[in-house]
Each structure stands twice: as C-alpha cells, then as structure tokens.
mmCIF file of N, CA and C in Angstrom:
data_model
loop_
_atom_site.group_PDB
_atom_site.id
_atom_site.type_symbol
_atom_site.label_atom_id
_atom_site.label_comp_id
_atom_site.label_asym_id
_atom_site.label_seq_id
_atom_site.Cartn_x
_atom_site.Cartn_y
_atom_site.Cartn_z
ATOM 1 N N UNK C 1 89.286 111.535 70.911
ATOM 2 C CA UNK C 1 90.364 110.612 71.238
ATOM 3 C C UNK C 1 90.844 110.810 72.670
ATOM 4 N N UNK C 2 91.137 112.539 72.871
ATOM 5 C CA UNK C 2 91.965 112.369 74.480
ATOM 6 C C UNK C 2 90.068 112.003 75.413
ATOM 7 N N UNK C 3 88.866 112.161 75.214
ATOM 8 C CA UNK C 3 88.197 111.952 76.271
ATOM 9 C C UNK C 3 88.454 110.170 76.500
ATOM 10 N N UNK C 4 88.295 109.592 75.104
ATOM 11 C CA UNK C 4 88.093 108.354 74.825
ATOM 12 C C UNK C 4 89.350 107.253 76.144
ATOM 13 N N UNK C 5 90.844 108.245 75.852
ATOM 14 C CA UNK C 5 91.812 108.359 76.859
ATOM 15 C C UNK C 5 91.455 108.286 77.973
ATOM 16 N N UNK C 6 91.188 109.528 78.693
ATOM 17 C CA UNK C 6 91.081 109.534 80.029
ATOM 18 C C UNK C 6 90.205 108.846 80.447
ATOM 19 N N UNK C 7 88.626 108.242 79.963
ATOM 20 C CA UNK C 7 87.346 107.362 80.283
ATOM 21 C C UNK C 7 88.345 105.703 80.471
ATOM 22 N N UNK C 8 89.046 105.461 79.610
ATOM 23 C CA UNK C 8 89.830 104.250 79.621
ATOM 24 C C UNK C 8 90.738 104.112 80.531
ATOM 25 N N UNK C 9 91.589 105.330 81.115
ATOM 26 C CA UNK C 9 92.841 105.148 82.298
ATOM 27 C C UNK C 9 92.234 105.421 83.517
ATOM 28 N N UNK C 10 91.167 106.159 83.598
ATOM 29 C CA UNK C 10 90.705 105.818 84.936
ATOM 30 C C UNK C 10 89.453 104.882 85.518
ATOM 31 N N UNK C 11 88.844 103.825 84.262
ATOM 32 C CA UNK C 11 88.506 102.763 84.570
ATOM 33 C C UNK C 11 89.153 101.666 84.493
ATOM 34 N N UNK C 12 90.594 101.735 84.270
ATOM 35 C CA UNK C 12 91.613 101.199 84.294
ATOM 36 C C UNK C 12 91.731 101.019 85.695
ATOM 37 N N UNK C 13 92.398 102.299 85.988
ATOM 38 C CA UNK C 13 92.757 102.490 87.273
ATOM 39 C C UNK C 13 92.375 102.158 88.698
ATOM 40 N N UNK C 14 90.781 102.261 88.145
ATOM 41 C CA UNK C 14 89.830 101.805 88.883
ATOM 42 C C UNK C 14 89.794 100.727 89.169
ATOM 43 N N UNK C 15 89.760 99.502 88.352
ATOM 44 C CA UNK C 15 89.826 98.649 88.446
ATOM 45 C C UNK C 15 90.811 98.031 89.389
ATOM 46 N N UNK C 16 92.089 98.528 88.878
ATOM 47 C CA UNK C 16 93.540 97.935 89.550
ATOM 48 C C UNK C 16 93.817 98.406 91.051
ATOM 49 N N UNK C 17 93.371 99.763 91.278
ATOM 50 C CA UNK C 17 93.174 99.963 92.791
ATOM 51 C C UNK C 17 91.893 99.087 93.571
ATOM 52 N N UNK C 18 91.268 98.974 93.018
ATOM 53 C CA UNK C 18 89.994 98.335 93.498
ATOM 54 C C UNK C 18 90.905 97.017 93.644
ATOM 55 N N UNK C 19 91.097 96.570 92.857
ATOM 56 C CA UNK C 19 91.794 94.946 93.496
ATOM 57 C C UNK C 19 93.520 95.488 94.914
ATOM 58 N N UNK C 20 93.884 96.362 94.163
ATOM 59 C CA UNK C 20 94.732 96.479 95.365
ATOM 60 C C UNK C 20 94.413 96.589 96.935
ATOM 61 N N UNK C 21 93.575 97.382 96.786
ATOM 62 C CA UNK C 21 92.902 98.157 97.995
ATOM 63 C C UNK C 21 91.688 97.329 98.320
ATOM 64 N N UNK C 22 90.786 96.287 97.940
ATOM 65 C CA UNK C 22 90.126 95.559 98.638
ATOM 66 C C UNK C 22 89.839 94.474 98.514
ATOM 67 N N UNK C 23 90.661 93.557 97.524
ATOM 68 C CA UNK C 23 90.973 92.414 97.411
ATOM 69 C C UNK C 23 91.297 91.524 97.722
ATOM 70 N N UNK C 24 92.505 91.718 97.517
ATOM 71 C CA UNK C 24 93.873 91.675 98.140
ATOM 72 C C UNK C 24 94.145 91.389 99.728
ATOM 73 N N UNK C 25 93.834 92.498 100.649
ATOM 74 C CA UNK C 25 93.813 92.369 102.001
ATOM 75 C C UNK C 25 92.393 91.547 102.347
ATOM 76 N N UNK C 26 91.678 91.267 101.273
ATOM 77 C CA UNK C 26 90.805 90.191 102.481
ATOM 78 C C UNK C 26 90.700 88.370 101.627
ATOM 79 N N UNK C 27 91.793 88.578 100.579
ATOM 80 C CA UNK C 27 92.272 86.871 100.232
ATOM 81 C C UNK C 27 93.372 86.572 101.172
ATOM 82 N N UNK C 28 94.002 88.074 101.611
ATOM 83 C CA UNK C 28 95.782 87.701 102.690
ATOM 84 C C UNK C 28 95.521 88.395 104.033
ATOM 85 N N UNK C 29 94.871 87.306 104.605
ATOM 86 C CA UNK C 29 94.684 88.462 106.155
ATOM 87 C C UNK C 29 95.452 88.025 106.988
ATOM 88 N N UNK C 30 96.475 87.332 106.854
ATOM 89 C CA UNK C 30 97.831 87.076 107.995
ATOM 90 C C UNK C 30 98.759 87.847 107.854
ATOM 91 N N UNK C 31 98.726 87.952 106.155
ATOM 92 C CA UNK C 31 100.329 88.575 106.146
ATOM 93 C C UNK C 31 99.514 89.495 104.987
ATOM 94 N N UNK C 32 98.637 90.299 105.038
ATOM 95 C CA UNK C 32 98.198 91.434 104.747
ATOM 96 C C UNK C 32 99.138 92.184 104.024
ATOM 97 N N UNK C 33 100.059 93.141 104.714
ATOM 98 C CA UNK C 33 100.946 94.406 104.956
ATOM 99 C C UNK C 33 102.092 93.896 103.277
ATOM 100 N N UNK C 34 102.489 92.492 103.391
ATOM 101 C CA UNK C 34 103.385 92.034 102.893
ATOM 102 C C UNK C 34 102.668 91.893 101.117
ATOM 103 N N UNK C 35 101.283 91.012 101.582
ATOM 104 C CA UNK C 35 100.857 91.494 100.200
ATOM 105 C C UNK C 35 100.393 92.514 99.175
ATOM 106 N N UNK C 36 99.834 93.547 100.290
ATOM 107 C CA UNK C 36 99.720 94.872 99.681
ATOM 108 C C UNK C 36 100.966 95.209 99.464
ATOM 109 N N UNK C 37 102.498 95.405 99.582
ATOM 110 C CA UNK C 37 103.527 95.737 99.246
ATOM 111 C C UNK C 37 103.692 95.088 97.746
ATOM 112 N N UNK C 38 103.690 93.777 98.040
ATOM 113 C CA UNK C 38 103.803 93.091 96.795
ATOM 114 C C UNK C 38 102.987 93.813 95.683
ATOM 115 N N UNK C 39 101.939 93.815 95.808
ATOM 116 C CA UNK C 39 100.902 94.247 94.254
ATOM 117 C C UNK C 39 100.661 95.444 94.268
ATOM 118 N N UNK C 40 101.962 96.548 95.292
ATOM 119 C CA UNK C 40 102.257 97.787 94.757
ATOM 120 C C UNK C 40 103.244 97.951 94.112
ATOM 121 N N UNK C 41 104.378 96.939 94.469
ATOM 122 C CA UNK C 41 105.591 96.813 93.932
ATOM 123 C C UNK C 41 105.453 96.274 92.448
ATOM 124 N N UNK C 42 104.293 95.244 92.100
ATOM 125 C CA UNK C 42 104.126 94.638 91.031
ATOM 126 C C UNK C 42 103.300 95.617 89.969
ATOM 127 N N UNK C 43 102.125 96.723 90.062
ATOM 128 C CA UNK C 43 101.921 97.742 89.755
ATOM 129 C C UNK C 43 102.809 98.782 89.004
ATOM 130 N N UNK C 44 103.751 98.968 89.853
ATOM 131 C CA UNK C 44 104.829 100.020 89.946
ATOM 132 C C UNK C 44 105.778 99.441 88.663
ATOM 133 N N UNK C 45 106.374 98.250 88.902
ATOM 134 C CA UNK C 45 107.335 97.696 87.773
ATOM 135 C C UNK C 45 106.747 97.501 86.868
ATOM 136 N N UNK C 46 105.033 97.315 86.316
ATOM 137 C CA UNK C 46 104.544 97.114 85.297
ATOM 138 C C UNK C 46 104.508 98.681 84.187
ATOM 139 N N UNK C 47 104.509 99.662 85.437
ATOM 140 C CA UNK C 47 104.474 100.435 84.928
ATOM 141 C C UNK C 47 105.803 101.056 84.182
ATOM 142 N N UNK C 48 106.702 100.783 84.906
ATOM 143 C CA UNK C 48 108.265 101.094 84.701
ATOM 144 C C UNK C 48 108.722 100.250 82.776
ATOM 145 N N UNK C 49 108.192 98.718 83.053
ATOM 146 C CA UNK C 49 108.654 97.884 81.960
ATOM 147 C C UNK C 49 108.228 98.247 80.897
ATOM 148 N N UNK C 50 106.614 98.047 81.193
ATOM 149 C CA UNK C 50 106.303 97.839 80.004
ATOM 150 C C UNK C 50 106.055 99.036 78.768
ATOM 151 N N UNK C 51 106.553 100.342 79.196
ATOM 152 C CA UNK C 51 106.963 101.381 78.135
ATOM 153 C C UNK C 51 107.759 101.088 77.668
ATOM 154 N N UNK C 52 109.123 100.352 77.841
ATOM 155 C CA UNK C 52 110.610 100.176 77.517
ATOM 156 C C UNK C 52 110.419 98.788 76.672
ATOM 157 N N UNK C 53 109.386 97.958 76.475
ATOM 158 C CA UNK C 53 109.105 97.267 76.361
ATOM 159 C C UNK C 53 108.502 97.257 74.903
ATOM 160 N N UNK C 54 107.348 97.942 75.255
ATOM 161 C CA UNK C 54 106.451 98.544 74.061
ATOM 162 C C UNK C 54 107.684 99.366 72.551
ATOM 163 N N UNK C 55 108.503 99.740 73.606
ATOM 164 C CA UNK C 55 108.956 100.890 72.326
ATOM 165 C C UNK C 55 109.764 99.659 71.674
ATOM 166 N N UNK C 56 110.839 98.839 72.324
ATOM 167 C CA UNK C 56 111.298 97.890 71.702
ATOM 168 C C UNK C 56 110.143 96.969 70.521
ATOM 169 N N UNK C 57 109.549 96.634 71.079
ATOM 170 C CA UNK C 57 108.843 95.722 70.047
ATOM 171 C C UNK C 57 107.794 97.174 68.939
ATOM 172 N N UNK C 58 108.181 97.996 69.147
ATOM 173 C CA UNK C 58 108.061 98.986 67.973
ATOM 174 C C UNK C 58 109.099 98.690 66.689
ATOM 175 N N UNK C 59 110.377 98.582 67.505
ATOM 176 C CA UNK C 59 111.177 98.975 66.835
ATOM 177 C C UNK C 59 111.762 97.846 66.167
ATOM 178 N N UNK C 60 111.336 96.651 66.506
ATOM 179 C CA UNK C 60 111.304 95.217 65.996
ATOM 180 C C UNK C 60 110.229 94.813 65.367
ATOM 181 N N UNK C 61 108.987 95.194 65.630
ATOM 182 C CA UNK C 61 107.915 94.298 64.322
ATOM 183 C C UNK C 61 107.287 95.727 64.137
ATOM 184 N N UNK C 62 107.418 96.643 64.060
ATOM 185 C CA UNK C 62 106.454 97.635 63.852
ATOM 186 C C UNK C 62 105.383 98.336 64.450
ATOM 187 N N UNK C 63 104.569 99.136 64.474
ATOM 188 C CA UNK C 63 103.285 99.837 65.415
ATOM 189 C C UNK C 63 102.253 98.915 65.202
ATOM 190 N N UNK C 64 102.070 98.043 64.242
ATOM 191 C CA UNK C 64 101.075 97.633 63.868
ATOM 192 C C UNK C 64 100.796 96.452 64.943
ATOM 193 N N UNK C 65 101.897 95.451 64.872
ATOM 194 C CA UNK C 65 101.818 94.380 65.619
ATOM 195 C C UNK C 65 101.940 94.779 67.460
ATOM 196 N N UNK C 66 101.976 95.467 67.592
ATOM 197 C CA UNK C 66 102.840 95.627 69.121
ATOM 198 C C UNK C 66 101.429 95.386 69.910
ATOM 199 N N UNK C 67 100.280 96.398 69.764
ATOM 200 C CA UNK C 67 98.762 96.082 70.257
ATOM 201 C C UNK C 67 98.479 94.507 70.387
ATOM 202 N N UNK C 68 98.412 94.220 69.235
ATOM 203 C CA UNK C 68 97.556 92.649 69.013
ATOM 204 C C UNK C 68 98.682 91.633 69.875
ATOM 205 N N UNK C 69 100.026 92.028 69.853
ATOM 206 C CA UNK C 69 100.720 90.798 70.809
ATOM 207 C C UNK C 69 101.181 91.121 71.953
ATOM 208 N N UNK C 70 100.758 92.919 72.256
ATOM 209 C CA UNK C 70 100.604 92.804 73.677
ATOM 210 C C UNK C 70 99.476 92.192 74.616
ATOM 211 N N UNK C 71 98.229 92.334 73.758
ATOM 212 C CA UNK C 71 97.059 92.130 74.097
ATOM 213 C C UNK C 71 97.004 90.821 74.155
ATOM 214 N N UNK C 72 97.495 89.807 73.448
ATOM 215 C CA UNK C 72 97.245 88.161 73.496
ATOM 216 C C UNK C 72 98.318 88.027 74.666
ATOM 217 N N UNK C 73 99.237 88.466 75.165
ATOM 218 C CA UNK C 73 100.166 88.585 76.063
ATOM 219 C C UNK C 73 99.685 88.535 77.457
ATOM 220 N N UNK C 74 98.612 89.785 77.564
ATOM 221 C CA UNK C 74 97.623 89.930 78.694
ATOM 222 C C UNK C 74 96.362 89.025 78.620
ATOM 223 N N UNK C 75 95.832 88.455 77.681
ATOM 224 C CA UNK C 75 95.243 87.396 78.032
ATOM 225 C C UNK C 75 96.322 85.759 78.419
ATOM 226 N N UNK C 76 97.263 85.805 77.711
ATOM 227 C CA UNK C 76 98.062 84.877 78.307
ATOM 228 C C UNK C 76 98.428 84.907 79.679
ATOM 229 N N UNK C 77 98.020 85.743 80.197
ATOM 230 C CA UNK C 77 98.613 86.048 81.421
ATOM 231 C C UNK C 77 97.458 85.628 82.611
ATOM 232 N N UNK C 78 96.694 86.711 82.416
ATOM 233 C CA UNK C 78 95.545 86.270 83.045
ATOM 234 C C UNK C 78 94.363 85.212 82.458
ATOM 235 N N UNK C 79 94.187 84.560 81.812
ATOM 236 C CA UNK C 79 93.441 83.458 81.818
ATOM 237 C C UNK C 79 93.997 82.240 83.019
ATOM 238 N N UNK C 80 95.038 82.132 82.601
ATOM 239 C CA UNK C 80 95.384 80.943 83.920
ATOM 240 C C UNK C 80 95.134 81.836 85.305
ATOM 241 N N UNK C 81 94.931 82.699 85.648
ATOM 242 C CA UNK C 81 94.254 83.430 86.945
ATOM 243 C C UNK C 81 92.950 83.271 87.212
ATOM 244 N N UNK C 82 92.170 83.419 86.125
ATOM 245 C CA UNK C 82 91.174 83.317 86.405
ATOM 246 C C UNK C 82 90.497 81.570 86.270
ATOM 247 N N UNK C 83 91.111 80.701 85.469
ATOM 248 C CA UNK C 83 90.381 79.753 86.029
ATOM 249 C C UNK C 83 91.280 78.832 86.676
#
C-alpha cells in the first residue's frame, strides 16, 4: 500500500510540475512571471482546500462516497480543458 502511495504522488507530482515548469511558460511568453505565479498559487490552494474539503464531505455522506464524487468532480473539471 505505502509503495503503491509513493509510485502515485510522485507521478502525480510529476506530472503537475511538468505542466508548471514547462508548459505554462511557453503557452504565456509575455506575461510569463505572472502565470507561473498563478499555477503556483493555484497548486498551493488546491492543496490547502481540498483536505478541509475531503474531511467535510466525510463527515456528510460518508468514506465511501467522497472518492467517486471527488473523482467525477476532477473530471468535471478538466474535460472542458481539454477539449
């Protein structure tokens, strides 16, 4: 379980720095500086919320549901991004 963990948060991670760090600065090359701030700042608060977040909807529908409607949550999110 914890390898299963760490293989998952740092291809996570991977991922999300990889778009921070070389993405990012070459879709915004005027105002660069401003967007890398942004999608560190947006990073940062995702990280802040969505624990406080998670535990609430624990404590409102249960452990069971919280996965499956966070997860349709994050495809709600990003599907309109991607097409």
């Amino acid at each position: 379980f914890y390898m299963l963990q760490i293989i998952a948060r740092a291809s996570s991670m991977g991922v999300i720095m990889f778009a921070l760090q070389v993405i990012i600065p070459k879709w915004f090359v005027t105002i660069r500086g401003r967007a890398l701030a942004f999608g560190q700042v947006g990073l940062t608060m995702g990280n802040v919320v969505v624990p406080f977040y998670a535990q609430r909807m624990v404590q409102i529908a249960g452990w069971r549901m919280v996965p499956a409607t966070m997860g349709v949550a994050m495809l709600a999110f990003s599907i309109p991004d991607i097409l």
